[in-house]
Structure formats: structure tokens, C-alpha cells
Amino acid sequence: MQSGGAPLPEMLARMLGLDPTNPGVILVMALIASAAVGSFVLTNTAVVIWAKRKITAAFTDRIAINRVGPLGLFIIVADAVRLLSKELIVPEEVDRPAWDLAPLVLSGSALLGFAVIPMDMQYNIQIADPEVGLAYVFATASIASVGLVMAGYASNNKYSFLGGLRAVAQNIAYEIPLILTGASVVIFAGSLQMSEIVMAQQQSLIGPLPAWYAFVNPFAFVLFMIANLAEVGRNPFDIPEAPTEIVAGYQTEYSSVYFVLMYLGEFIHIFLGGAIVATIFLGGPAGPVLPGIVWFVIKMWAVFLFTQWARSAVPRVRIDQLIQIGWKGMLVLSLANLMLTAAIVGVVNV
């Protein structure tokens, strides 16, 4: 990393007095770093089980859980025991390999994306920092679409199949605007490297206002937030699992530990979306007084809070409306934003 040295695996090797140029040492340190970052992400995801209920209740003027431990916090443990102790029911005539792998693909793809997210620049909390970091994040996040299609097709259920088809249509329609909007940030930063994008936002825009790209290009920020809602399947774009239309869509036939993996995968993707927004639009871990990792978590949870607000306040759109918004609205606006950004940067750099 440009700011403070090597990414986390090399830093761990040096702290332990090991050779940071030895491939075997770096591999072991990378596994340790991955386990640490994965534990951090999964801990945040577990807390979401409680936070989701509380936040939704606050939006709808209800009390929510308040009896399972203090403030209902033990609901996390109760849910884990309840779901993991249930029988795993396998429907007849499912495509077993694809049906078994789908939950792993869904949850694993999001965890891969966190490998290049800089969570703290001072202590180099970042597993890897490739030059194609932003492209890598978008690529790994899109793997989830494969998991949704696998689950929908392999379940031998018409509602699941419809959910898988909806997921494909939705992801194609909204991943293009998502990537085009992210490309406008790359034009400003001049790099796909995640640490470089964060460093480019460390300057001052006007007075004390930081040069975060959410302030530099608020139009792109709004477009990205809307497209991200569709990418993570939150209202008004939760079409692939719409309970009132197709039961639960692609996850209808999943139970026990498989349902837990599907459920966790959904929320890990929400946090990955929040991490991407925090990194490319909100200065990453930058912030006053508090450590960088704390600011990063605050920003990531702020995006989660926005998704929960949308879930409680914005009604679901129909599938035809979703496609029209994506292709006729978001795509056109994201292309216009990209061309305008390129023109502005070109004029400034002349």
C-alpha cells in the first residue's frame, strides 16, 4: 500500500520476525489475515440478525425483540441454535450438486470481495491490494448471481426457478450501471487500486469538507446507492425472493444450515456493498479522532441502515418496472454521468 507499507499478510510476517519474501510464509500469513477479516465480517453479519429486527421495528413503530437476553441480544444465539438444529430437508429430484453448492457460492463470493477492501490505512488492514482492485470486487460480487441461478434451477420448484430468472434479469440490468458509475470514480482517481482511490480522497475539497467522491460527484453517489440496492436485493428491488409473489424465490426449498448460509450470504453482500460505497465514495477509513477501522465500520453500517430504511419505507416495484428502471433509466443516467465526468476531468487536466 502506498500510505503505510505492505498489506496485512506481509505486515504480520514482519511483526513475527518471519521472511516477508518467502511465498510459503506469505501464504500462511494470508490465510491468517483472511480468517481474521472473515471473522470480523461474520461478526458484523451476526449482529445484523438483531439489528435488522430492531431497526425495522423502529421504522414501523413497534418494540421488536426485548425478552431474549438484554435488549433481545441473545436472539442471535437462539436463532443459530433453532436453525442449525432443524432437519435438512432435500426435495425430490433436485439437481443435488448444484443445490448443495449454491449456498456456498452465494456466501463465499461476498467474503472474497473483502480481500481487497482497505479497512484501515494506518495499520494496513487489507489482505491484498492489486492494481485491479475495484474490478476484482465487482467480479467477485457478481459471482453471487451464479449462486442464485444454481439455487433456482436446481430446486425443482417453479417459484425457485422464477426467482433465479428474476435474479439474472435484475443483476444484468443493474450491474452495468453499477460498474459504469464506479468507472466514473476511477476517472477521478486515475486508478483501479483500492488504496489509491482512498488516498485520492484525502485532500480537502472546500475548507474542512473532504474531497470524498460523494461530495465531488453526488449524482454518481446517488446512482450507485440505487444500483447497489438492486445488487443486494433490497426493497424496492427484492424481486428475486418477493414473498408475496413467489414465496421466497430461489431459497424456497432451503432449510437448516443451507438456509443459514443463504441468509448469511445475503447480509454479507449488503455489507460488501456498504464496504464498496465507503471505499470509493466516503473516503474509506478516513475520519477524525477515531481509528480508521472504526470509521470504516460506521460508514458500512450507515449504508446498511439506508438499505433497512428502503426496506421499510419504499414499496416493491413490479418485475417489468424494475427492468424498465434499469435499462431505460439507470443505464442512460450512468452513461451520461460517465461521459460528463470524463469531459470534466479532461478539461481540468488540459
mmCIF file of N, CA, C and O in Angstrom, residues 1 3 40 114 116-122 125-126 134 185 189 193-203 210-215 221 271-288 290-303:
data_model
loop_
_atom_site.group_PDB
_atom_site.id
_atom_site.type_symbol
_atom_site.label_atom_id
_atom_site.label_comp_id
_atom_site.label_asym_id
_atom_site.label_seq_id
_atom_site.Cartn_x
_atom_site.Cartn_y
_atom_site.Cartn_z
ATOM 1 N N MET A 1 0.831 -1.197 0.000
ATOM 2 C CA MET A 1 0.000 0.000 0.000
ATOM 3 C C MET A 1 0.865 1.246 0.000
ATOM 4 O O MET A 1 1.943 1.266 0.589
ATOM 5 N N SER A 3 0.366 4.168 1.385
ATOM 6 C CA SER A 3 0.350 5.042 2.542
ATOM 7 C C SER A 3 1.225 4.571 3.679
ATOM 8 O O SER A 3 1.889 5.339 4.329
ATOM 9 N N PHE A 40 -14.271 -10.912 11.336
ATOM 10 C CA PHE A 40 -14.787 -9.550 11.509
ATOM 11 C C PHE A 40 -16.093 -9.367 10.729
ATOM 12 O O PHE A 40 -17.079 -8.833 11.247
ATOM 13 N N PHE A 114 -14.058 -8.910 0.170
ATOM 14 C CA PHE A 114 -13.440 -8.147 1.258
ATOM 15 C C PHE A 114 -11.915 -8.246 1.251
ATOM 16 O O PHE A 114 -11.255 -7.515 1.996
ATOM 17 N N VAL A 116 -9.765 -7.188 -0.817
ATOM 18 C CA VAL A 116 -9.053 -6.004 -1.324
ATOM 19 C C VAL A 116 -9.598 -4.707 -0.736
ATOM 20 O O VAL A 116 -9.211 -3.623 -1.173
ATOM 21 N N ILE A 117 -10.482 -4.791 0.244
ATOM 22 C CA ILE A 117 -11.051 -3.589 0.849
ATOM 23 C C ILE A 117 -10.099 -3.058 1.919
ATOM 24 O O ILE A 117 -9.769 -3.774 2.869
ATOM 25 N N PRO A 118 -9.637 -1.812 1.796
ATOM 26 C CA PRO A 118 -8.775 -1.233 2.844
ATOM 27 C C PRO A 118 -9.606 -0.762 4.034
ATOM 28 O O PRO A 118 -10.291 0.254 3.968
ATOM 29 N N MET A 119 -9.533 -1.512 5.140
ATOM 30 C CA MET A 119 -10.341 -1.182 6.305
ATOM 31 C C MET A 119 -9.650 -0.198 7.243
ATOM 32 O O MET A 119 -10.303 0.420 8.083
ATOM 33 N N ASP A 120 -8.336 -0.108 7.129
ATOM 34 C CA ASP A 120 -7.584 0.857 7.938
ATOM 35 C C ASP A 120 -6.262 1.120 7.236
ATOM 36 O O ASP A 120 -5.473 0.196 7.023
ATOM 37 N N MET A 121 -6.005 2.373 6.866
ATOM 38 C CA MET A 121 -4.790 2.720 6.147
ATOM 39 C C MET A 121 -3.586 2.803 7.070
ATOM 40 O O MET A 121 -2.466 2.508 6.684
ATOM 41 N N GLN A 122 -3.794 3.213 8.318
ATOM 42 C CA GLN A 122 -2.684 3.371 9.244
ATOM 43 C C GLN A 122 -2.062 2.027 9.621
ATOM 44 O O GLN A 122 -0.841 1.881 9.658
ATOM 45 N N ILE A 125 -4.824 -2.688 7.347
ATOM 46 C CA ILE A 125 -5.772 -3.798 7.448
ATOM 47 C C ILE A 125 -6.396 -4.010 6.075
ATOM 48 O O ILE A 125 -7.459 -3.478 5.747
ATOM 49 N N GLN A 126 -5.672 -4.749 5.261
ATOM 50 C CA GLN A 126 -6.080 -5.067 3.894
ATOM 51 C C GLN A 126 -5.307 -6.308 3.473
ATOM 52 O O GLN A 126 -4.074 -6.334 3.533
ATOM 53 N N LEU A 134 -10.721 -2.621 -7.820
ATOM 54 C CA LEU A 134 -12.152 -2.342 -7.978
ATOM 55 C C LEU A 134 -12.797 -3.320 -8.956
ATOM 56 O O LEU A 134 -13.930 -3.784 -8.730
ATOM 57 N N VAL A 185 -15.660 7.044 -10.884
ATOM 58 C CA VAL A 185 -14.737 7.260 -9.766
ATOM 59 C C VAL A 185 -13.306 6.971 -10.197
ATOM 60 O O VAL A 185 -12.366 7.688 -9.837
ATOM 61 N N ALA A 189 -9.953 9.230 -9.817
ATOM 62 C CA ALA A 189 -8.794 8.751 -9.053
ATOM 63 C C ALA A 189 -7.612 8.395 -9.944
ATOM 64 O O ALA A 189 -6.462 8.431 -9.493
ATOM 65 N N GLN A 193 -6.848 0.676 -8.237
ATOM 66 C CA GLN A 193 -6.323 0.174 -6.968
ATOM 67 C C GLN A 193 -7.084 0.802 -5.813
ATOM 68 O O GLN A 193 -7.207 2.026 -5.713
ATOM 69 N N MET A 194 -7.600 -0.012 -4.917
ATOM 70 C CA MET A 194 -8.477 0.481 -3.864
ATOM 71 C C MET A 194 -7.766 1.464 -2.940
ATOM 72 O O MET A 194 -8.345 2.483 -2.540
ATOM 73 N N SER A 195 -6.515 1.196 -2.586
ATOM 74 C CA SER A 195 -5.785 2.112 -1.713
ATOM 75 C C SER A 195 -5.564 3.456 -2.397
ATOM 76 O O SER A 195 -5.613 4.511 -1.753
ATOM 77 N N GLU A 196 -5.337 3.445 -3.708
ATOM 78 C CA GLU A 196 -5.147 4.696 -4.449
ATOM 79 C C GLU A 196 -6.437 5.505 -4.496
ATOM 80 O O GLU A 196 -6.422 6.738 -4.410
ATOM 81 N N ILE A 197 -7.572 4.817 -4.633
ATOM 82 C CA ILE A 197 -8.863 5.514 -4.636
ATOM 83 C C ILE A 197 -9.102 6.182 -3.288
ATOM 84 O O ILE A 197 -9.588 7.321 -3.213
ATOM 85 N N VAL A 198 -8.754 5.477 -2.196
ATOM 86 C CA VAL A 198 -8.902 6.061 -0.862
ATOM 87 C C VAL A 198 -7.958 7.248 -0.690
ATOM 88 O O VAL A 198 -8.352 8.311 -0.191
ATOM 89 N N MET A 199 -6.702 7.102 -1.114
ATOM 90 C CA MET A 199 -5.721 8.176 -0.959
ATOM 91 C C MET A 199 -6.115 9.415 -1.761
ATOM 92 O O MET A 199 -5.853 10.545 -1.351
ATOM 93 N N ALA A 200 -6.757 9.212 -2.918
ATOM 94 C CA ALA A 200 -7.170 10.343 -3.748
ATOM 95 C C ALA A 200 -8.254 11.180 -3.077
ATOM 96 O O ALA A 200 -8.498 12.325 -3.487
ATOM 97 N N GLN A 201 -8.914 10.625 -2.043
ATOM 98 C CA GLN A 201 -9.978 11.343 -1.346
ATOM 99 C C GLN A 201 -9.502 12.004 -0.053
ATOM 100 O O GLN A 201 -10.320 12.535 0.710
ATOM 101 N N GLN A 202 -8.190 11.978 0.204
ATOM 102 C CA GLN A 202 -7.666 12.516 1.455
ATOM 103 C C GLN A 202 -7.501 14.032 1.422
ATOM 104 O O GLN A 202 -7.281 14.653 2.456
ATOM 105 N N GLN A 203 -7.574 14.632 0.244
ATOM 106 C CA GLN A 203 -7.398 16.074 0.133
ATOM 107 C C GLN A 203 -8.663 16.806 0.587
ATOM 108 O O GLN A 203 -9.695 16.198 0.856
ATOM 109 N N PRO A 210 -14.049 17.246 3.143
ATOM 110 C CA PRO A 210 -13.088 16.365 2.468
ATOM 111 C C PRO A 210 -13.477 16.115 1.018
ATOM 112 O O PRO A 210 -14.646 16.246 0.642
ATOM 113 N N ALA A 211 -12.502 15.735 0.225
ATOM 114 C CA ALA A 211 -12.742 15.502 -1.210
ATOM 115 C C ALA A 211 -13.247 14.090 -1.455
ATOM 116 O O ALA A 211 -12.762 13.390 -2.354
ATOM 117 N N TRP A 212 -14.220 13.658 -0.650
ATOM 118 C CA TRP A 212 -14.839 12.364 -0.885
ATOM 119 C C TRP A 212 -15.648 12.459 -2.165
ATOM 120 O O TRP A 212 -16.263 13.495 -2.459
ATOM 121 N N TYR A 213 -15.675 11.385 -2.932
ATOM 122 C CA TYR A 213 -16.349 11.426 -4.221
ATOM 123 C C TYR A 213 -17.864 11.545 -4.071
ATOM 124 O O TYR A 213 -18.550 11.891 -5.036
ATOM 125 N N ALA A 214 -18.393 11.275 -2.885
ATOM 126 C CA ALA A 214 -19.811 11.532 -2.640
ATOM 127 C C ALA A 214 -20.100 13.030 -2.678
ATOM 128 O O ALA A 214 -21.214 13.447 -3.015
ATOM 129 N N PHE A 215 -19.093 13.862 -2.332
ATOM 130 C CA PHE A 215 -19.229 15.318 -2.397
ATOM 131 C C PHE A 215 -18.782 15.847 -3.760
ATOM 132 O O PHE A 215 -19.352 16.801 -4.278
ATOM 133 N N PHE A 221 -22.925 9.251 -6.756
ATOM 134 C CA PHE A 221 -23.157 8.603 -5.459
ATOM 135 C C PHE A 221 -24.601 8.126 -5.344
ATOM 136 O O PHE A 221 -24.862 6.996 -4.919
ATOM 137 N N PHE A 271 -23.215 -5.956 3.361
ATOM 138 C CA PHE A 271 -22.033 -5.329 3.955
ATOM 139 C C PHE A 271 -20.936 -5.106 2.920
ATOM 140 O O PHE A 271 -20.206 -4.111 2.987
ATOM 141 N N LEU A 272 -20.801 -6.024 1.959
ATOM 142 C CA LEU A 272 -19.815 -5.803 0.896
ATOM 143 C C LEU A 272 -20.194 -4.560 0.084
ATOM 144 O O LEU A 272 -19.324 -3.745 -0.257
ATOM 145 N N GLY A 273 -21.490 -4.416 -0.225
ATOM 146 C CA GLY A 273 -21.940 -3.211 -0.910
ATOM 147 C C GLY A 273 -21.641 -1.967 -0.095
ATOM 148 O O GLY A 273 -21.187 -0.946 -0.631
ATOM 149 N N GLY A 274 -21.859 -2.047 1.222
ATOM 150 C CA GLY A 274 -21.538 -0.920 2.095
ATOM 151 C C GLY A 274 -20.052 -0.627 2.130
ATOM 152 O O GLY A 274 -19.636 0.540 2.164
ATOM 153 N N ALA A 275 -19.236 -1.689 2.114
ATOM 154 C CA ALA A 275 -17.786 -1.506 2.111
ATOM 155 C C ALA A 275 -17.315 -0.841 0.820
ATOM 156 O O ALA A 275 -16.414 0.014 0.840
ATOM 157 N N ILE A 276 -17.913 -1.228 -0.310
ATOM 158 C CA ILE A 276 -17.541 -0.610 -1.591
ATOM 159 C C ILE A 276 -17.940 0.861 -1.601
ATOM 160 O O ILE A 276 -17.164 1.735 -2.014
ATOM 161 N N VAL A 277 -19.162 1.155 -1.137
ATOM 162 C CA VAL A 277 -19.612 2.551 -1.081
ATOM 163 C C VAL A 277 -18.693 3.372 -0.184
ATOM 164 O O VAL A 277 -18.275 4.489 -0.540
ATOM 165 N N ALA A 278 -18.361 2.822 0.989
ATOM 166 C CA ALA A 278 -17.480 3.537 1.922
ATOM 167 C C ALA A 278 -16.110 3.791 1.310
ATOM 168 O O ALA A 278 -15.521 4.859 1.509
ATOM 169 N N THR A 279 -15.609 2.832 0.529
ATOM 170 C CA THR A 279 -14.257 2.947 -0.023
ATOM 171 C C THR A 279 -14.186 3.934 -1.178
ATOM 172 O O THR A 279 -13.290 4.772 -1.228
ATOM 173 N N ILE A 280 -15.114 3.849 -2.120
ATOM 174 C CA ILE A 280 -14.970 4.655 -3.338
ATOM 175 C C ILE A 280 -15.736 5.976 -3.294
ATOM 176 O O ILE A 280 -15.505 6.833 -4.153
ATOM 177 N N PHE A 281 -16.605 6.164 -2.299
ATOM 178 C CA PHE A 281 -17.352 7.421 -2.231
ATOM 179 C C PHE A 281 -17.210 8.158 -0.902
ATOM 180 O O PHE A 281 -17.398 9.373 -0.860
ATOM 181 N N LEU A 282 -16.879 7.453 0.180
ATOM 182 C CA LEU A 282 -16.883 8.076 1.505
ATOM 183 C C LEU A 282 -15.507 8.096 2.158
ATOM 184 O O LEU A 282 -15.395 8.143 3.386
ATOM 185 N N GLY A 283 -14.463 8.033 1.357
ATOM 186 C CA GLY A 283 -13.114 8.168 1.897
ATOM 187 C C GLY A 283 -12.566 6.950 2.594
ATOM 188 O O GLY A 283 -11.528 7.041 3.252
ATOM 189 N N GLY A 284 -13.238 5.807 2.485
ATOM 190 C CA GLY A 284 -12.738 4.589 3.121
ATOM 191 C C GLY A 284 -12.694 4.733 4.627
ATOM 192 O O GLY A 284 -13.657 5.175 5.260
ATOM 193 N N PRO A 285 -11.566 4.408 5.241
ATOM 194 C CA PRO A 285 -11.464 4.506 6.713
ATOM 195 C C PRO A 285 -11.115 5.899 7.216
ATOM 196 O O PRO A 285 -10.850 6.066 8.405
ATOM 197 N N ALA A 286 -11.107 6.909 6.348
ATOM 198 C CA ALA A 286 -10.722 8.263 6.748
ATOM 199 C C ALA A 286 -11.763 8.872 7.679
ATOM 200 O O ALA A 286 -12.965 8.689 7.502
ATOM 201 N N GLY A 287 -11.275 9.614 8.674
ATOM 202 C CA GLY A 287 -12.160 10.294 9.603
ATOM 203 C C GLY A 287 -11.376 10.861 10.769
ATOM 204 O O GLY A 287 -10.271 10.381 11.059
ATOM 205 N N PRO A 288 -11.915 11.872 11.460
ATOM 206 C CA PRO A 288 -11.177 12.499 12.565
ATOM 207 C C PRO A 288 -11.267 11.706 13.860
ATOM 208 O O PRO A 288 -12.208 10.945 14.087
ATOM 209 N N LEU A 290 -11.259 9.205 15.736
ATOM 210 C CA LEU A 290 -11.400 7.757 15.897
ATOM 211 C C LEU A 290 -10.461 7.001 14.958
ATOM 212 O O LEU A 290 -10.072 7.510 13.904
ATOM 213 N N PRO A 291 -10.082 5.756 15.335
ATOM 214 C CA PRO A 291 -9.254 4.939 14.431
ATOM 215 C C PRO A 291 -9.967 4.678 13.114
ATOM 216 O O PRO A 291 -11.205 4.684 13.031
ATOM 217 N N GLY A 292 -9.172 4.433 12.066
ATOM 218 C CA GLY A 292 -9.734 4.228 10.736
ATOM 219 C C GLY A 292 -10.709 3.081 10.660
ATOM 220 O O GLY A 292 -11.763 3.183 10.006
ATOM 221 N N ILE A 293 -10.413 1.972 11.350
ATOM 222 C CA ILE A 293 -11.286 0.803 11.294
ATOM 223 C C ILE A 293 -12.662 1.127 11.878
ATOM 224 O O ILE A 293 -13.684 0.625 11.405
ATOM 225 N N VAL A 294 -12.688 2.016 12.878
ATOM 226 C CA VAL A 294 -13.967 2.411 13.489
ATOM 227 C C VAL A 294 -14.786 3.224 12.494
ATOM 228 O O VAL A 294 -15.992 2.997 12.324
ATOM 229 N N TRP A 295 -14.134 4.172 11.804
ATOM 230 C CA TRP A 295 -14.838 4.964 10.806
ATOM 231 C C TRP A 295 -15.340 4.090 9.662
ATOM 232 O O TRP A 295 -16.438 4.300 9.137
ATOM 233 N N PHE A 296 -14.522 3.101 9.288
ATOM 234 C CA PHE A 296 -14.936 2.207 8.208
ATOM 235 C C PHE A 296 -16.205 1.446 8.598
ATOM 236 O O PHE A 296 -17.138 1.326 7.795
ATOM 237 N N VAL A 297 -16.243 0.936 9.818
ATOM 238 C CA VAL A 297 -17.420 0.191 10.290
ATOM 239 C C VAL A 297 -18.643 1.111 10.361
ATOM 240 O O VAL A 297 -19.747 0.722 9.985
ATOM 241 N N ILE A 298 -18.444 2.340 10.830
ATOM 242 C CA ILE A 298 -19.559 3.294 10.914
ATOM 243 C C ILE A 298 -20.158 3.551 9.531
ATOM 244 O O ILE A 298 -21.378 3.544 9.346
ATOM 245 N N LYS A 299 -19.298 3.766 8.550
ATOM 246 C CA LYS A 299 -19.773 4.038 7.187
ATOM 247 C C LYS A 299 -20.470 2.820 6.586
ATOM 248 O O LYS A 299 -21.486 2.940 5.903
ATOM 249 N N MET A 300 -19.906 1.640 6.843
ATOM 250 C CA MET A 300 -20.501 0.411 6.326
ATOM 251 C C MET A 300 -21.888 0.193 6.935
ATOM 252 O O MET A 300 -22.844 -0.167 6.231
ATOM 253 N N TRP A 301 -22.010 0.439 8.240
ATOM 254 C CA TRP A 301 -23.304 0.283 8.898
ATOM 255 C C TRP A 301 -24.284 1.373 8.481
ATOM 256 O O TRP A 301 -25.496 1.159 8.479
ATOM 257 N N ALA A 302 -23.779 2.546 8.121
ATOM 258 C CA ALA A 302 -24.665 3.613 7.639
ATOM 259 C C ALA A 302 -25.342 3.191 6.342
ATOM 260 O O ALA A 302 -26.533 3.454 6.131
ATOM 261 N N VAL A 303 -24.594 2.523 5.466
ATOM 262 C CA VAL A 303 -25.181 2.017 4.223
ATOM 263 C C VAL A 303 -26.206 0.930 4.535
ATOM 264 O O VAL A 303 -27.278 0.876 3.926
#
